Coordinates of C-alpha atoms in Angstrom, one line a residue:
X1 CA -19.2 23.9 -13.1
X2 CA -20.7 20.4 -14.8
X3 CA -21.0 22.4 -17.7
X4 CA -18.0 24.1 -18.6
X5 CA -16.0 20.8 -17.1
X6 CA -18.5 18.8 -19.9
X7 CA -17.0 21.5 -22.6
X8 CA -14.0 21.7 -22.1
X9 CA -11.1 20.4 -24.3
X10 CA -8.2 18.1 -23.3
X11 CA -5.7 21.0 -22.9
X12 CA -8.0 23.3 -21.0
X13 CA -8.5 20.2 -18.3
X14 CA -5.1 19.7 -18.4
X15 CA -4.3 23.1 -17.4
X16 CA -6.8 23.2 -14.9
X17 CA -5.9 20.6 -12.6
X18 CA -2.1 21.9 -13.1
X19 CA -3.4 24.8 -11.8
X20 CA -5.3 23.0 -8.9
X21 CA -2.3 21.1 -8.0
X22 CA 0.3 24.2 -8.3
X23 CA -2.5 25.4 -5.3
X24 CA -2.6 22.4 -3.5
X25 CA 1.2 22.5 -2.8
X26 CA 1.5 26.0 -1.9
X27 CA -1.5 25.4 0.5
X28 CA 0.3 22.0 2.0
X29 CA 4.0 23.7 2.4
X30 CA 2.4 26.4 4.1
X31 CA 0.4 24.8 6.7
X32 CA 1.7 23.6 10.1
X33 CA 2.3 20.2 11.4
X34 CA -0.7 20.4 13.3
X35 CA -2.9 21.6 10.7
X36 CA -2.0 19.2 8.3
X37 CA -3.0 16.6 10.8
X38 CA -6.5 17.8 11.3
X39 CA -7.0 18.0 7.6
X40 CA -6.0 14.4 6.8
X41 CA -8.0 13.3 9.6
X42 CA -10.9 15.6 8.5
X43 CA -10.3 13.9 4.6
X44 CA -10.4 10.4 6.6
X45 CA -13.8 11.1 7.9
X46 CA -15.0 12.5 5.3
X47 CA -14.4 9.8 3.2
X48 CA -15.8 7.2 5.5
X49 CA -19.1 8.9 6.2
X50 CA -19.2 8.7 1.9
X51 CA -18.3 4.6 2.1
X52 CA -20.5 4.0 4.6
X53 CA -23.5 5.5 3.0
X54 CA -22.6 4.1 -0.4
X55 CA -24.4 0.9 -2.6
X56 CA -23.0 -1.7 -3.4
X57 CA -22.9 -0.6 -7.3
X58 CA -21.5 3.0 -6.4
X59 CA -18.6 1.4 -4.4
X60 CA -18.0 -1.3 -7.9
X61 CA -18.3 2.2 -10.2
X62 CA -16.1 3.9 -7.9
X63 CA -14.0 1.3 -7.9
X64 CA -13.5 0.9 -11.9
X65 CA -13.1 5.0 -11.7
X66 CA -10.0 4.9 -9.5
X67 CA -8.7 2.0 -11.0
X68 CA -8.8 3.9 -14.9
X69 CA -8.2 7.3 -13.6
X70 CA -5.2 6.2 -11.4
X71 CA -2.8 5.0 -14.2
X72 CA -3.7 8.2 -16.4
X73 CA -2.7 10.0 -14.1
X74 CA 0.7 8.6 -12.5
X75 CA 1.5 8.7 -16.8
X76 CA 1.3 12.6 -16.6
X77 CA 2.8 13.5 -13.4
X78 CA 6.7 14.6 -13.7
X79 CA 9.3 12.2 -12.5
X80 CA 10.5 14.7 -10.0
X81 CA 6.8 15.4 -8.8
X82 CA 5.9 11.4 -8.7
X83 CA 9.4 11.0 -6.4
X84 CA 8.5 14.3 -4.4
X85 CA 4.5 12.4 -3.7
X86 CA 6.3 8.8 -2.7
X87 CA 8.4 10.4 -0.7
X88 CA 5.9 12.6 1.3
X89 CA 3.7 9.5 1.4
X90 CA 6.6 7.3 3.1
X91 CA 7.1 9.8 5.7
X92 CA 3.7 10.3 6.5
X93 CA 3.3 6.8 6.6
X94 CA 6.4 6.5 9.0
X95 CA 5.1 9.0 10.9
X96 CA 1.7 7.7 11.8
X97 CA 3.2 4.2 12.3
X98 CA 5.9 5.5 14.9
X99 CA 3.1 7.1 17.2
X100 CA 0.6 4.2 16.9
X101 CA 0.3 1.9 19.3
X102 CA 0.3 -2.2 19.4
X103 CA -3.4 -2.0 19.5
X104 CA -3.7 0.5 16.5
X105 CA -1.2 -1.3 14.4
X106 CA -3.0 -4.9 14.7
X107 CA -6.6 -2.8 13.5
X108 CA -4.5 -1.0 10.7
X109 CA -3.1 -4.5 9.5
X110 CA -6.6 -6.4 9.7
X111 CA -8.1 -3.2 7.9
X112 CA -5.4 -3.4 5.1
X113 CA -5.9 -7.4 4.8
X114 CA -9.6 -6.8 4.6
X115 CA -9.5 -4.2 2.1
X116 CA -6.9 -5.8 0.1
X117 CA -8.9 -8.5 -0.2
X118 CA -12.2 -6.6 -1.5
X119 CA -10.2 -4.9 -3.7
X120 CA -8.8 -8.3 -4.8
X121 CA -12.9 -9.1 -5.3
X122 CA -13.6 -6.6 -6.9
X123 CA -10.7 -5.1 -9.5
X124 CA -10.5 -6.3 -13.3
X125 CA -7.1 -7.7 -14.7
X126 CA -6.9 -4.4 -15.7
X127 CA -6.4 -2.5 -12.9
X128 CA -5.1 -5.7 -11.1
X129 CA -2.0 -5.2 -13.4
X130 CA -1.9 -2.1 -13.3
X131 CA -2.0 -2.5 -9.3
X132 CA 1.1 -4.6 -9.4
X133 CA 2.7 -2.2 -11.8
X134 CA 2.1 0.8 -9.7
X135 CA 3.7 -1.3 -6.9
X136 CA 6.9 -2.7 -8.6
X137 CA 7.3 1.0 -9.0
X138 CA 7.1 2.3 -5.8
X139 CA 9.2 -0.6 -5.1
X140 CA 11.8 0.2 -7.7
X141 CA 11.9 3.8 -6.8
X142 CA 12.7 3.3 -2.6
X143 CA 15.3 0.6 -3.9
X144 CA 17.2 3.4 -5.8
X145 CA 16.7 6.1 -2.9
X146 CA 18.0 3.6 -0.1
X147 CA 21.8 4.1 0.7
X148 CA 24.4 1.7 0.7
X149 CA 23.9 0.5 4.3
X150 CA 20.2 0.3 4.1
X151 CA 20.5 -1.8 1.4
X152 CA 22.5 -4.2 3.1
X153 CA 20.2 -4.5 6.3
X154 CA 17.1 -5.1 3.8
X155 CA 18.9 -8.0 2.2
X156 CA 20.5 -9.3 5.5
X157 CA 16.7 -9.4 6.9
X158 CA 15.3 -10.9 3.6
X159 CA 18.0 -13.5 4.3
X160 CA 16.4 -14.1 7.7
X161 CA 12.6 -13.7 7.0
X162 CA 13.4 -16.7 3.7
X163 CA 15.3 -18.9 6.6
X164 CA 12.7 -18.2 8.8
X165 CA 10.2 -19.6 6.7
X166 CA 12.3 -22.3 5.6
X167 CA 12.6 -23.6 8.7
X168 CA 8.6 -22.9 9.3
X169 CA 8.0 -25.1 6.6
X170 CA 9.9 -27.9 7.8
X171 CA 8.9 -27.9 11.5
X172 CA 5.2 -27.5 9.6
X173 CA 6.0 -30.8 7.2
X174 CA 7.8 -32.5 9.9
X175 CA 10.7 -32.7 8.2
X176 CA 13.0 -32.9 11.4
X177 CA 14.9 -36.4 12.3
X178 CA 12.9 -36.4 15.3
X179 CA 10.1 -36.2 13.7
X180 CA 10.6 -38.8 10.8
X181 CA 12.2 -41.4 13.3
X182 CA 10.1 -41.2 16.2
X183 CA 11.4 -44.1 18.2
X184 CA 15.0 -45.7 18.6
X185 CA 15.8 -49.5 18.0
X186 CA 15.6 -50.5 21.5
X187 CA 12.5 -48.6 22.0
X188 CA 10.7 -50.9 18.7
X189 CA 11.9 -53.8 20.3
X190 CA 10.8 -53.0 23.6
X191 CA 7.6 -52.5 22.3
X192 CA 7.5 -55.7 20.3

């Protein structure tokens, strides 16, 4: 299999993982609900078994692999087929989030912080751009599938989360009156 992948030409690669992929799907849309779960959580075990046995130079060179491989390959996917996997990756998100609970969600968000911040260690301007590319995207592309009234309750809780921390800031700073003037007239002469 090395072999004939070494010998290969561009066009013969490309075909084969179209051909992989034209598989894939027909295996996902046929499976159920409940088989779909077991193989994500057997590809979730499976891949932590490989990070935990890993070096510290495979994880860099794995690393640099994704982080070239990744924008090659969102360049050749179809717009339809690159809406069809953010779409199925948003509801499987959803999903999984809906069923968690509090517990799960706080070890899911200290996971993401912590890998986020490896990843932030570890990643080349290259692929850090190409990070924040790939995320303007999906970005761009939930913005222009959102209806009218979903748009309006994202920018009505933007409003509030940039009040929020406005006033955050200032309670922080101590920007209040009663913070700045601590003490009345008659209170300074009192204490004179």
């Amino acid at each position: 299999m090395a072999g004939s992948r070494a010998t290969e030409t561009s066009e013969e690669r490309d075909i084969r993982l179209e051909e992989n992929r034209l598989r894939m799907a027909e295996s996902r849309a046929a499976e159920t609900s409940q088989q779909r779960d077991s193989r994500l959580e057997e590809q979730q075990g499976r891949t932590a078994e490989l990070r935990v046995i890993e070096t510290h130079g495979q994880r860099s060179t794995r690393l640099e692999e994704n982080g070239l491989r990744m924008p090659e390959l969102r360049a050749n996917e179809a717009s339809e087929r690159r809406s069809s996997r953010l779409d199925e990756q948003q509801q499987r998100a959803a999903a999984s989030r809906a069923a968690e609970t509090p517990r799960q969600r706080n070890t899911r968000l200290e996971d993401n912080r912590l890998r986020m911040a490896e990843t932030g260690d570890a990643e080349t301007s290259y692929q850090h751009g190409s990070r924040l590319e790939e995320q303007r995207q999906r970005t761009a592309a939930t913005r222009a599938a959102e209806s009218r009234e979903q748009r309006d309750n994202r920018l009505q809780n933007e409003r509030v989360q940039r009040q929020n921390s406005r006033q955050a800031s200032k309670r922080a700073y101590g920007w209040r009156r009663s913070d700045t003037i601590p003490f009345t007239i008659t209170e300074n002469t009192q204490r004179l």
